Short mmCIF file of C-alpha atoms in Angstrom, two decimals:
data_model
loop_
_atom_site.label_atom_id
_atom_site.label_comp_id
_atom_site.label_asym_id
_atom_site.label_seq_id
_atom_site.Cartn_x
_atom_site.Cartn_y
_atom_site.Cartn_z
CA GLY N 1 169.86 223.88 77.51
CA GLU N 2 170.95 227.25 76.19
CA ASN N 3 168.78 229.13 73.72
CA VAL N 4 170.35 231.76 71.48
CA GLU N 5 168.25 234.18 69.44
CA GLN N 6 169.92 236.17 66.65
CA HIS N 7 168.62 239.17 64.67
CA PRO N 8 168.32 240.17 61.94
CA SER N 9 168.36 237.12 59.68
CA THR N 10 169.40 239.26 56.72
CA LEU N 11 171.22 242.59 56.70
CA SER N 12 171.95 244.60 53.58
CA VAL N 13 174.24 247.65 53.76
CA GLN N 14 176.21 249.90 51.46
CA GLU N 15 179.99 249.71 51.47
CA GLY N 16 181.34 251.98 54.18
CA ASP N 17 178.24 251.75 56.37
CA SER N 18 178.20 250.09 59.79
CA ALA N 19 176.47 246.79 60.52
CA VAL N 20 175.13 245.57 63.85
CA ILE N 21 173.98 242.03 64.66
CA LYS N 22 172.32 241.26 67.98
CA CYS N 23 171.99 238.07 70.01
CA THR N 24 170.25 237.16 73.24
CA TYR N 25 170.85 234.08 75.37
CA SER N 26 168.93 232.33 78.11
CA ASP N 27 171.46 230.60 80.40
CA SER N 28 172.79 233.07 82.98
CA ALA N 29 175.72 230.69 83.59
CA SER N 30 177.04 231.26 80.06
CA ASN N 31 180.37 233.06 80.18
CA TYR N 32 181.88 232.80 76.71
CA PHE N 33 180.42 234.40 73.58
CA PRO N 34 182.16 233.83 70.25
CA TRP N 35 181.24 235.14 66.82
CA TYR N 36 181.90 233.11 63.67
CA LYS N 37 182.00 234.15 60.03
CA GLN N 38 181.07 231.68 57.33
CA GLU N 39 181.83 232.53 53.73
CA LEU N 40 179.88 230.77 50.99
CA GLY N 41 180.81 227.10 50.81
CA LYS N 42 183.35 227.39 53.63
CA ARG N 43 183.52 226.38 57.27
CA PRO N 44 182.63 228.78 60.12
CA GLN N 45 185.68 230.52 61.56
CA LEU N 46 186.06 232.58 64.69
CA ILE N 47 186.38 236.32 64.15
CA ILE N 48 186.07 237.65 67.70
CA ASP N 49 185.00 236.47 71.13
CA ILE N 50 184.23 237.96 74.52
CA ARG N 51 184.21 236.58 78.02
CA SER N 52 181.78 237.55 80.73
CA ASN N 53 184.25 239.63 82.73
CA VAL N 54 184.58 242.10 79.84
CA GLY N 55 181.94 244.50 78.51
CA GLU N 56 183.49 245.31 75.15
CA LYS N 57 186.25 244.07 72.89
CA LYS N 58 187.58 245.54 69.65
CA ASP N 59 189.70 244.19 66.83
CA GLN N 60 190.24 246.72 64.06
CA ARG N 61 186.85 247.22 62.36
CA ILE N 62 185.08 244.61 64.48
CA ALA N 63 183.79 245.02 68.02
CA VAL N 64 181.62 242.99 70.34
CA THR N 65 179.66 244.28 73.33
CA LEU N 66 178.16 242.24 76.14
CA ASN N 67 175.39 243.12 78.58
CA LYS N 68 175.19 240.27 81.11
CA THR N 69 172.31 241.81 83.01
CA ALA N 70 170.13 241.91 79.91
CA LYS N 71 171.68 238.70 78.52
CA HIS N 72 172.50 240.13 75.14
CA PHE N 73 175.61 240.67 73.07
CA SER N 74 176.18 242.37 69.74
CA LEU N 75 178.64 242.38 66.85
CA HIS N 76 179.54 245.73 65.32
CA ILE N 77 181.32 246.03 61.98
CA THR N 78 182.39 249.52 60.92
CA GLU N 79 183.41 250.71 57.45
CA THR N 80 182.00 247.58 55.85
CA GLN N 81 183.66 246.19 52.75
CA PRO N 82 182.35 243.73 50.11
CA GLU N 83 184.58 241.01 51.58
CA ASP N 84 182.60 241.28 54.82
CA SER N 85 179.67 239.68 52.96
CA ALA N 86 179.07 236.33 54.68
CA VAL N 87 176.87 234.59 57.23
CA TYR N 88 177.68 235.50 60.82
CA PHE N 89 176.82 233.28 63.78
CA CYS N 90 176.80 234.13 67.44
CA ALA N 91 177.18 231.41 70.04
CA ALA N 92 176.94 230.91 73.79
CA LYS N 93 177.83 228.17 76.23
CA TRP N 94 175.53 225.25 76.96
CA GLY N 95 176.00 222.10 78.98
CA ARG N 96 176.74 220.74 82.42
CA GLY N 97 180.09 222.33 83.09
CA SER N 98 181.31 221.83 79.54
CA TYR N 99 181.57 224.40 76.84
CA ILE N 100 179.20 223.18 74.16
CA PRO N 101 178.55 225.89 71.63
CA THR N 102 174.92 226.69 70.95
CA PHE N 103 174.55 228.84 67.88
CA GLY N 104 172.11 231.47 66.74
CA ARG N 105 170.41 230.94 63.38
CA GLY N 106 172.82 233.23 61.58
CA THR N 107 172.73 236.61 59.85
CA SER N 108 173.39 236.91 56.15
CA LEU N 109 175.29 240.18 55.70
CA ILE N 110 175.37 241.62 52.20
CA VAL N 111 177.65 244.59 51.54
CA HIS N 112 176.87 246.37 48.29
CA PRO N 113 179.81 248.09 46.54
CA ASN U 1 198.74 221.82 60.90
CA ALA U 2 195.62 220.09 59.52
CA GLY U 3 193.20 221.06 62.33
CA VAL U 4 189.87 219.24 61.87
CA THR U 5 189.53 216.94 58.87
CA GLN U 6 186.23 215.50 57.65
CA THR U 7 185.54 212.93 54.97
CA PRO U 8 183.88 212.73 52.56
CA LYS U 9 183.25 216.25 51.26
CA PHE U 10 180.23 215.28 49.16
CA GLN U 11 177.92 212.26 49.27
CA VAL U 12 174.69 211.19 47.61
CA LEU U 13 172.71 208.38 49.25
CA LYS U 14 169.52 206.60 48.39
CA THR U 15 166.80 206.45 51.02
CA GLY U 16 167.52 203.58 53.39
CA GLN U 17 171.25 203.40 52.74
CA SER U 18 173.74 203.78 55.54
CA MET U 19 177.00 205.68 55.77
CA THR U 20 179.57 206.94 58.23
CA LEU U 21 181.04 210.43 58.26
CA GLN U 22 184.59 210.50 59.56
CA CYS U 23 186.19 213.28 61.58
CA ALA U 24 189.67 213.62 63.02
CA GLN U 25 191.44 216.45 64.83
CA ASP U 26 195.12 216.89 65.57
CA MET U 27 194.86 219.67 68.19
CA ASN U 28 194.63 217.33 71.20
CA HIS U 29 191.17 218.67 72.04
CA ASN U 30 189.02 216.83 74.54
CA SER U 31 185.64 217.78 73.10
CA MET U 32 184.23 217.04 69.67
CA TYR U 33 180.86 217.83 68.11
CA TRP U 34 178.68 217.08 65.13
CA TYR U 35 176.39 219.79 63.76
CA ARG U 36 174.04 219.95 60.83
CA GLN U 37 173.42 223.15 58.92
CA ASP U 38 170.17 223.78 57.10
CA PRO U 39 169.06 227.05 55.45
CA GLY U 40 167.61 229.44 58.02
CA MET U 41 168.22 227.01 60.89
CA GLY U 42 171.80 227.79 61.77
CA LEU U 43 174.06 225.11 63.23
CA ARG U 44 172.18 222.52 65.24
CA LEU U 45 173.98 220.09 67.53
CA ILE U 46 173.43 216.41 66.72
CA TYR U 47 175.77 214.70 69.19
CA TYR U 48 178.80 215.66 71.18
CA SER U 49 181.62 214.02 73.05
CA ALA U 50 182.87 216.04 76.01
CA SER U 51 185.85 213.73 76.44
CA GLU U 52 187.22 210.45 75.17
CA GLY U 53 184.87 207.61 76.08
CA THR U 54 181.72 209.74 76.48
CA THR U 55 179.01 210.77 74.05
CA ASP U 56 175.75 212.63 74.56
CA LYS U 57 172.75 213.65 72.51
CA GLY U 58 172.37 217.18 71.29
CA GLU U 59 169.35 219.00 69.94
CA VAL U 60 168.60 216.77 66.91
CA PRO U 61 169.95 213.23 67.53
CA ASN U 62 167.19 211.13 65.95
CA GLY U 63 168.40 208.97 63.07
CA TYR U 64 172.08 209.27 64.00
CA ASN U 65 174.65 207.43 66.06
CA VAL U 66 178.19 208.39 66.99
CA SER U 67 181.41 206.75 68.07
CA ARG U 68 184.32 208.42 69.83
CA LEU U 69 186.96 206.01 68.59
CA ASN U 70 189.84 207.68 70.45
CA LYS U 71 190.79 211.20 71.42
CA ARG U 72 191.38 212.20 67.80
CA GLU U 73 188.41 210.65 66.01
CA PHE U 74 184.65 211.11 66.24
CA SER U 75 182.41 209.50 63.63
CA LEU U 76 178.76 210.05 62.77
CA ARG U 77 176.66 207.21 61.37
CA LEU U 78 173.38 207.31 59.51
CA GLU U 79 171.89 203.82 59.76
CA SER U 80 168.99 204.31 57.36
CA ALA U 81 169.20 207.60 55.52
CA ALA U 82 166.06 209.69 54.96
CA PRO U 83 165.51 212.73 52.71
CA SER U 84 165.12 214.85 55.86
CA GLN U 85 168.80 214.19 56.57
CA THR U 86 169.84 216.07 53.46
CA SER U 87 172.07 218.76 54.94
CA VAL U 88 175.60 220.04 55.38
CA TYR U 89 177.33 218.33 58.30
CA PHE U 90 180.15 219.90 60.28
CA CYS U 91 182.44 218.29 62.78
CA ALA U 92 184.10 220.58 65.32
CA SER U 93 186.42 220.32 68.28
CA SER U 94 187.43 222.50 71.21
CA GLU U 95 189.20 222.46 74.52
CA VAL U 96 186.93 222.55 77.56
CA GLN U 97 189.16 223.34 80.50
CA PHE U 98 189.03 226.92 79.28
CA ASN U 99 186.31 228.53 77.25
CA THR U 100 187.88 228.69 73.84
CA GLU U 101 186.77 228.66 70.25
CA ALA U 102 185.53 225.66 68.34
CA PHE U 103 187.42 224.65 65.22
CA PHE U 104 185.39 223.27 62.33
CA GLY U 105 186.04 220.75 59.62
CA GLN U 106 185.38 221.68 56.00
CA GLY U 107 181.91 220.15 56.01
CA THR U 108 180.16 217.27 54.25
CA ARG U 109 177.34 218.03 51.84
CA LEU U 110 174.97 215.07 52.02
CA THR U 111 172.03 214.56 49.69
CA VAL U 112 169.52 211.76 50.30
CA VAL U 113 167.32 210.93 47.31
#
């Protein structure tokens, strides 16, 4: 099955700084890469995703980049705010023709005011 | 629109007791999943159901069973609970014809004493 590695496990930044979280995957057939944000005590929710035919996607302060050759993708958050503090998970496809999300271990982002 | 609904939200079991976690989705999704979330381990797949009438093991299936009752409902059963099953459990669903996001339930915090 798919194997997704995520780094770092913890990231501490000052408000206004940028944050970058990186993931690598093993299955070259994977073609969908979502990112989820999980606030304390809440469920994971999608914040941005990218498909394999696109190298970069932006949504306001959030961007995701994908390098299919190297099998890695990254989440970039600019101008971080305290409300960005949460656990972020990357995911990639796994399974025999089905999209079964395999998740990284998560990154705890702490934004200090 | 309720999305994915899980019950119960909290549960305490004694070692050896059994229980069933219920999950229902109203988005007409074909695929449903059960994950467990432990500190530092991310979201690990227990079982999944790619479509109504099918179920398959995920990464950590031991000690669990599932039932896909119909297209809407996917339950997770612990036959004889063990302290190692103390965790937060999430049900999720997604559509598989197209690579799209997974929607999560609110989670069940289970403690086995």
